[in-house]
């Protein structure tokens, strides 16, 4: 008996293998060989290990903004803590302003072809015909005793050689003096910092970022972070405390990372009183600097200076904005464990929309993100208006979106609000959950966009937001140029990085939350990841492992397909067969007449296009004793027949055309007008990655069947998802119909 049973298993296995007829791709194999192995620093559960460590850098900075020359001049003292188990004989420091030097790699590389008919600005991006000064001038590097230190600059990185190694567990204090010309943001492509000049009133808004020499990351997975800054892959930095003195013209208003320490010096009594009022204004913003006051500031340029003093605790960077044009509003946001000041700074050109919407958008982001991860821990969250793009830094972001003549279309307003939510959201990813943007852009942009889109869907339901359907055009793109999500930041095409690093991870997380894991379990796991890795440096493996660990779900098949390949989802409902069981004791001719089919099925029937031919008949035979093997008990066959009496049995055949395995959602439409949904897990594809059959018993008769009715899995071709087939109009037919209706 055992031999017979074994032979049966082998036969079934061989039959399944032969049915596949295509090479096995191991879509359900573990991804252990594709990610870093766990160790004492990073555990197999996805949590930081017992021996996890990271470096730290504290900064004391004094900087002067010279408006007449458009320059920054600064000096800083860095205290660097070597928490690694290694002795370090040199340090690496980021000099990101050097990317703006003409001899450096610049964004001409992203639009590097001439074409018939180019705007002058496009030509400037490509050729940089109008030259401008850029890059650091380092005046000194000294140790704590004032002795000059040896350094060597390599592009946007500077190596500082130590006379004696910095031993594990020790710290080092040294100082750097530097200056650089602030660049005009309109002169080069994807400029995220610099100045914007307003010719109408001869004034300037300064967005100062990537502005001081900063310690590069040294970590357990790659040692010194060694990728040059090329603008697209942004930055990875160590956490630390900051004391920053910013000297600007006396009539400037400064917005910055951190807490203002000398408001009595830089703010008027009226402004101080307004700020105090804002600290308890939870329902609407309070104007700290009004439009009228800002316009008065614009008319004269002060020849004297004043110094704004800020401190920031446990941040990985520091940025600021400065202008006499700024209008300033502020509002308190109450979170369960913290009260945050949400503040917006904007020129009059941002009115009225910025006054109406910016601080409100900050508040919405703070509340939704805090609920999804952890309460925003910093004292302020700032949005500064800029002419275009959006860029994030701890506690402050520079956000595009500006009305024309005081007006914005609804789409433009939605884009502006979405940008503010997104950039404020970056405080969580990567400013606190500090992944390496230089290497894995998707880890900050994708996770942030996921929560940004959740914020839009919950707080601005009338706006468009990303759904699985949003990624279909990208997923059906040319496989010769598509990259997987697991592509390092600077290796993605400029035309594709938005879809690949922002949208595709977002859709993947939405699928996990809504359709694969479930909201309750997924939300707890996502929160677990955020809390495990806040103020630390996670890698992709840490995210993947945490999501599996905190949900008790094997997701390697999903991570493998969605993150490591360019496969797409295209499920085909190839056939649906309808059966009924022949009922013993009834006249066979009568049964045949009622169900309009033959009993014997020796010859395969032609594939039915619909259910109009009625069901086929299954004749159930009594199970022979030998089929039970060693079991002594027997099935109650009469009970089984009774349970199937009058029931409809449907066998569906599915094909995986796109290559990406996914769960299957099946919607049944019955002849009585009702409908229901069955869900099959992705595991159905384990034994055959290309074709599967599944059987369902239904009391009612089925009129039609449809796969993925709610478009949960980004299926790229819905025309093959229905039985009977649904004829859809071609693009040309839809065009003709539209023309005739116009």
XYZ file of C-alpha atoms in Angstrom, residues 20-512:
493
model
C 4.358 23.795 -16.207
C 6.299 23.388 -19.491
C 8.427 26.466 -18.727
C 11.617 26.868 -16.717
C 11.282 27.096 -12.954
C 12.397 30.524 -11.730
C 12.304 29.984 -7.985
C 9.860 32.788 -7.343
C 9.156 31.484 -3.840
C 12.745 30.810 -2.863
C 14.163 32.815 0.083
C 15.972 36.058 -0.714
C 18.743 35.247 1.774
C 21.359 35.209 -0.989
C 20.164 38.615 -2.269
C 20.510 40.573 0.983
C 23.225 40.889 3.597
C 23.426 38.034 6.077
C 22.333 38.771 9.646
C 25.014 39.262 12.273
C 25.527 40.700 15.747
C 24.935 44.229 14.381
C 21.737 43.492 12.416
C 19.650 40.504 13.457
C 17.698 37.988 11.418
C 14.510 39.525 12.823
C 15.323 42.885 11.190
C 16.103 44.635 14.477
C 19.387 46.292 15.476
C 21.599 43.669 17.102
C 23.169 43.638 20.533
C 26.446 44.909 19.049
C 24.858 47.548 16.778
C 26.793 50.826 16.725
C 26.874 54.070 14.804
C 29.066 57.124 14.796
C 28.114 60.571 16.054
C 29.161 64.127 15.167
C 28.365 67.308 17.129
C 28.759 70.724 15.477
C 29.319 74.275 16.658
C 29.019 76.586 13.669
C 29.236 80.325 13.068
C 28.246 81.513 9.613
C 27.875 84.893 7.880
C 25.593 85.420 4.880
C 26.921 88.336 2.797
C 24.019 89.585 0.709
C 26.108 92.078 -1.270
C 28.453 89.339 -2.497
C 26.073 86.354 -2.287
C 28.568 84.368 -0.248
C 28.623 82.142 2.804
C 31.608 82.277 5.158
C 31.747 79.961 8.134
C 33.786 78.236 10.748
C 32.859 75.062 12.559
C 34.095 72.882 15.360
C 33.284 69.192 14.976
C 33.438 66.656 17.770
C 33.477 63.213 16.193
C 32.751 60.112 18.270
C 34.206 56.811 17.112
C 31.680 54.284 18.410
C 32.825 51.640 15.938
C 35.019 48.687 16.905
C 37.644 49.985 14.453
C 40.561 52.394 14.860
C 40.387 55.127 12.207
C 43.512 56.622 10.666
C 41.583 59.149 8.556
C 38.160 60.766 8.285
C 36.000 61.509 5.248
C 34.018 64.745 5.043
C 31.359 65.717 2.512
C 31.930 68.895 0.466
C 28.704 68.897 -1.511
C 28.949 72.483 -2.784
C 31.776 71.238 -5.018
C 29.193 69.553 -7.233
C 28.386 73.024 -8.611
C 31.889 73.554 -9.986
C 31.954 73.424 -13.756
C 34.725 70.852 -13.902
C 32.690 68.486 -11.779
C 30.026 65.997 -12.810
C 26.954 68.153 -13.253
C 23.440 67.799 -14.514
C 24.401 68.327 -18.129
C 24.791 64.568 -17.933
C 21.052 64.162 -17.495
C 20.057 66.100 -20.621
C 23.119 65.552 -22.724
C 21.857 65.855 -26.278
C 21.257 68.806 -28.538
C 18.017 68.961 -30.459
C 16.354 71.235 -32.934
C 14.572 73.855 -30.900
C 15.824 74.292 -27.335
C 15.029 77.007 -24.846
C 17.896 79.180 -23.693
C 17.508 77.753 -20.190
C 17.764 74.180 -21.493
C 20.898 75.214 -23.341
C 22.335 76.670 -20.132
C 21.635 73.424 -18.292
C 23.436 71.516 -21.016
C 26.414 73.769 -21.784
C 26.694 76.087 -18.783
C 27.620 78.846 -21.239
C 26.933 81.458 -18.562
C 29.572 80.567 -16.000
C 29.194 81.180 -12.283
C 31.586 80.658 -9.386
C 30.900 77.699 -7.141
C 32.482 75.281 -4.710
C 34.274 75.435 -1.384
C 37.342 77.401 -0.462
C 38.777 75.732 2.649
C 40.753 78.299 4.661
C 41.972 75.932 7.378
C 41.602 72.541 9.056
C 43.022 72.468 12.578
C 43.064 70.034 15.455
C 42.026 71.008 18.982
C 45.502 72.440 19.626
C 45.400 74.691 16.574
C 47.751 72.507 14.532
C 47.065 72.252 10.808
C 45.723 68.880 9.680
C 46.558 67.228 6.363
C 43.688 66.933 3.903
C 43.051 65.758 0.366
C 39.972 66.696 -1.692
C 38.432 64.166 -4.063
C 35.554 65.837 -5.854
C 32.768 66.221 -3.273
C 34.663 64.345 -0.548
C 37.599 65.455 1.605
C 39.973 63.100 3.388
C 41.430 64.361 6.674
C 44.518 62.403 7.711
C 45.062 61.904 11.447
C 48.509 62.040 13.028
C 47.478 59.225 15.347
C 44.570 56.844 14.791
C 41.272 57.646 16.457
C 40.792 54.567 18.587
C 37.523 52.761 19.111
C 35.487 54.439 21.853
C 37.378 57.744 21.652
C 36.373 61.154 20.259
C 38.187 63.842 18.302
C 37.598 67.603 18.091
C 38.805 69.667 15.133
C 37.785 72.815 13.284
C 37.322 73.912 9.672
C 37.040 77.345 8.085
C 35.390 77.682 4.688
C 33.482 79.880 2.270
C 31.657 79.489 -1.014
C 29.607 81.540 -3.516
C 25.891 80.925 -3.174
C 24.566 79.798 -6.544
C 21.612 81.177 -8.486
C 19.097 78.338 -8.512
C 17.744 79.318 -11.919
C 21.059 78.629 -13.687
C 21.290 74.860 -13.327
C 19.033 71.848 -13.386
C 17.428 70.342 -10.259
C 18.845 73.048 -8.024
C 17.593 72.391 -4.529
C 19.383 75.138 -2.644
C 20.940 78.526 -3.391
C 19.251 81.860 -3.934
C 16.220 83.105 -5.837
C 16.310 86.697 -7.019
C 13.128 88.810 -7.285
C 13.789 91.620 -9.785
C 10.460 93.340 -9.044
C 11.635 94.572 -5.646
C 15.378 93.815 -5.981
C 15.403 91.269 -3.168
C 16.549 87.713 -2.646
C 15.367 84.586 -0.847
C 18.240 82.383 0.340
C 17.742 78.637 0.790
C 20.932 77.470 2.465
C 21.581 73.724 2.486
C 24.513 71.375 1.829
C 26.375 74.408 3.122
C 28.938 73.242 5.670
C 31.545 70.456 5.580
C 29.785 67.430 7.099
C 31.021 64.101 8.381
C 30.370 61.195 6.039
C 28.813 58.025 7.429
C 31.040 55.209 8.650
C 29.027 52.057 9.328
C 29.093 48.289 9.734
C 28.038 47.445 6.167
C 30.417 49.474 4.001
C 32.875 51.344 6.199
C 33.146 54.909 4.942
C 30.306 56.002 2.684
C 32.222 56.497 -0.547
C 29.735 57.586 -3.199
C 30.223 61.046 -4.619
C 27.387 63.580 -4.520
C 25.808 63.817 -7.981
C 22.588 65.515 -6.830
C 20.187 62.636 -7.527
C 21.400 60.383 -4.706
C 21.071 62.885 -1.904
C 22.832 62.344 1.417
C 23.613 60.090 4.348
C 24.801 61.659 7.587
C 25.466 60.950 11.256
C 23.282 62.242 14.081
C 24.500 64.899 16.466
C 23.746 68.093 18.377
C 24.093 71.513 16.742
C 24.801 75.015 17.992
C 24.561 77.399 15.044
C 24.981 81.194 14.952
C 23.679 82.704 11.696
C 24.622 86.309 10.936
C 22.464 88.008 8.305
C 21.319 91.544 7.404
C 19.365 93.015 10.283
C 16.082 93.197 8.353
C 16.165 89.496 7.384
C 13.916 86.843 8.887
C 15.567 83.431 9.372
C 13.878 80.020 9.397
C 16.100 77.161 10.519
C 16.451 73.672 11.895
C 16.147 73.726 15.673
C 15.053 76.065 18.451
C 15.639 79.815 18.321
C 17.640 80.673 21.452
C 17.727 84.482 21.320
C 14.248 85.678 20.236
C 14.623 88.750 22.466
C 17.540 89.870 20.273
C 16.270 89.111 16.764
C 12.496 89.566 17.131
C 10.575 92.672 18.016
C 8.418 92.729 21.134
C 5.349 92.473 18.928
C 6.737 89.428 17.133
C 7.653 87.780 20.437
C 4.130 88.324 21.744
C 2.631 86.897 18.573
C 4.847 83.821 18.855
C 3.757 83.311 22.431
C 0.136 83.485 21.300
C 0.834 80.957 18.526
C 2.070 78.420 21.077
C -1.496 77.978 22.300
C -3.289 78.482 18.973
C -4.304 74.967 17.924
C -7.104 75.845 15.487
C -5.475 78.383 13.152
C -2.130 80.036 12.423
C -1.042 83.307 14.019
C 0.778 85.842 11.845
C 4.258 86.501 13.272
C 5.312 88.742 10.361
C 2.444 90.182 8.311
C 2.365 90.993 4.627
C 2.464 94.703 5.368
C 5.537 94.287 7.569
C 7.294 92.159 4.947
C 6.567 94.684 2.195
C 7.976 97.451 4.387
C 11.130 95.354 4.847
C 11.467 94.975 1.075
C 11.809 98.717 0.499
C 15.137 99.274 2.241
C 18.229 97.122 2.719
C 19.821 97.293 6.118
C 23.605 97.866 6.240
C 23.875 96.359 9.713
C 23.725 92.742 10.786
C 22.284 90.594 13.522
C 22.909 87.026 14.628
C 20.226 84.364 15.045
C 21.191 81.551 17.417
C 19.744 78.062 17.061
C 20.247 74.724 18.786
C 19.110 71.333 17.542
C 19.320 68.016 19.342
C 19.906 64.646 17.703
C 19.532 65.640 14.057
C 21.512 64.491 11.074
C 21.725 67.841 9.274
C 20.992 71.554 9.547
C 19.530 73.961 6.975
C 18.149 77.486 7.002
C 16.398 80.111 4.879
C 16.854 83.866 5.097
C 15.165 86.875 3.475
C 13.654 90.260 4.237
C 10.725 89.211 2.045
C 9.389 86.579 4.424
C 5.851 86.587 5.748
C 5.728 84.207 8.715
C 2.855 82.327 10.357
C 2.830 79.710 13.117
C 0.394 77.297 14.776
C 0.658 74.757 17.573
C -0.024 71.089 16.778
C -0.869 68.839 19.701
C 0.378 65.265 19.424
C -0.078 62.599 22.117
C 3.455 63.078 23.487
C 4.575 66.409 22.073
C 3.416 69.862 20.997
C 4.998 71.054 17.764
C 5.110 74.527 16.246
C 4.111 74.282 12.581
C 5.433 77.335 10.752
C 5.434 78.682 7.210
C 7.683 81.324 5.623
C 6.817 82.769 2.221
C 7.202 85.925 0.134
C 4.145 87.956 -0.850
C 4.295 86.134 -4.190
C 2.992 83.072 -2.351
C -0.234 84.787 -1.284
C -2.991 84.000 -0.710
C -2.596 80.231 -1.095
C 0.417 79.788 1.143
C -1.216 81.628 4.012
C -4.339 79.510 3.562
C -2.800 76.084 3.042
C 0.868 75.668 4.004
C 0.693 75.429 7.790
C -2.523 73.410 7.534
C -0.673 70.893 5.330
C 2.160 70.676 7.880
C -0.392 69.932 10.603
C -2.042 67.195 8.545
C 1.301 65.557 7.805
C 2.399 65.701 11.452
C -0.801 64.022 12.626
C -1.033 61.218 10.043
C 2.664 60.335 10.055
C 2.792 60.378 13.855
C -0.130 57.982 14.045
C 1.478 55.646 11.496
C 4.968 55.586 13.044
C 5.892 57.583 16.157
C 5.119 61.077 17.393
C 7.133 63.789 15.706
C 9.870 64.415 18.279
C 11.220 67.825 17.271
C 9.980 71.256 18.458
C 9.285 72.792 15.015
C 8.243 71.779 11.504
C 8.805 74.479 8.875
C 7.685 74.944 5.264
C 9.457 77.597 3.174
C 8.078 78.649 -0.206
C 10.351 78.346 -3.205
C 9.889 78.744 -6.923
C 10.023 75.036 -7.769
C 10.841 71.506 -6.619
C 10.801 70.414 -2.995
C 13.656 69.560 -0.680
C 13.758 68.264 2.871
C 16.002 68.725 5.876
C 15.482 68.135 9.600
C 12.605 70.342 10.822
C 12.630 72.492 7.645
C 11.717 71.967 4.002
C 11.818 74.106 0.847
C 8.607 73.618 -1.127
C 7.543 74.632 -4.607
C 4.169 75.914 -5.678
C 3.412 79.576 -6.244
C 0.283 81.333 -7.545
C 0.307 83.574 -10.581
C -1.277 86.925 -9.880
C -2.627 85.446 -6.672
C -4.410 82.537 -8.359
C -3.783 78.801 -8.680
C -5.700 76.088 -10.467
C -7.047 73.291 -8.319
C -4.454 70.935 -9.787
C -1.640 73.370 -9.016
C -2.903 73.830 -5.463
C -3.140 70.065 -5.004
C 0.433 69.742 -6.252
C 1.632 72.426 -3.841
C -0.096 70.853 -0.834
C 1.132 67.412 -1.833
C 4.705 68.727 -2.027
C 4.478 70.246 1.459
C 3.069 67.038 2.951
C 5.758 65.007 1.214
C 8.701 67.162 2.291
C 7.476 67.493 5.877
C 7.049 63.717 5.879
C 10.724 63.290 5.081
C 11.389 64.191 8.713
C 10.525 60.552 9.428
C 12.157 59.010 6.364
C 15.131 59.554 6.210
C 15.781 62.322 8.755
C 14.969 60.094 11.749
C 14.716 56.583 10.278
C 18.036 57.370 8.671
C 18.504 55.231 5.562
C 21.259 55.967 3.054
C 19.750 58.187 0.340
C 23.031 58.219 -1.548
C 22.666 54.477 -2.062
C 18.980 53.520 -1.771
C 16.738 56.405 -2.788
C 13.648 54.194 -2.628
C 14.093 53.610 1.103
C 13.370 57.240 1.889
C 11.326 58.352 -1.135
C 9.248 55.187 -1.378
C 8.397 54.835 2.296
C 7.765 58.560 2.605
C 5.560 58.646 -0.494
C 3.559 55.732 0.915
C 2.623 57.772 4.011
C 2.372 60.996 2.009
C -0.241 59.360 -0.243
C -2.034 58.008 2.802
C -2.155 61.566 4.178
C -3.574 62.892 0.917
C -6.187 60.113 0.743
C -7.296 60.713 4.351
C -7.069 64.504 4.636
C -7.602 65.620 1.005
C -9.941 62.983 -0.461
C -10.813 65.175 -3.448
C -7.182 65.145 -4.631
C -5.765 62.431 -6.831
C -3.533 60.002 -4.979
C -1.356 57.075 -5.977
C -3.079 53.697 -6.361
C -1.934 50.415 -7.970
C -3.325 51.639 -11.286
C -0.853 54.542 -11.184
C 2.145 52.274 -11.758
C 0.759 50.317 -14.737
C 2.241 52.543 -17.485
C 5.695 52.200 -15.920
C 5.397 48.448 -15.363
C 4.534 47.899 -19.025
C 7.564 49.895 -20.188
C 10.541 48.714 -22.210
C 12.209 45.904 -20.236
C 15.515 46.769 -21.905
C 15.737 50.004 -19.917
C 13.619 49.284 -16.831
C 15.567 48.881 -13.614
C 14.376 47.064 -10.482
C 13.662 49.088 -7.357
C 16.835 47.636 -5.858
C 18.964 49.925 -8.001
C 21.288 52.444 -6.400
C 20.185 56.060 -6.603
C 22.542 57.476 -9.226
C 22.144 54.517 -11.598
C 18.493 55.166 -12.406
C 17.392 57.110 -15.472
C 16.116 60.610 -14.745
C 12.972 59.814 -16.733
C 12.210 56.811 -14.522
C 13.393 57.527 -10.990
C 10.058 59.051 -9.964
C 8.118 55.945 -10.963
C 10.715 53.451 -9.756
C 11.808 55.014 -6.451
C 8.629 56.854 -5.414
C 5.551 55.244 -6.941
C 6.466 51.578 -7.272
C 7.535 51.123 -3.599
C 4.408 53.048 -2.575
C 2.142 50.732 -4.566
C 3.991 47.708 -3.201
C 3.388 48.823 0.380
C -0.243 49.602 -0.440
C -0.687 46.054 -1.753
C 0.881 44.609 1.384
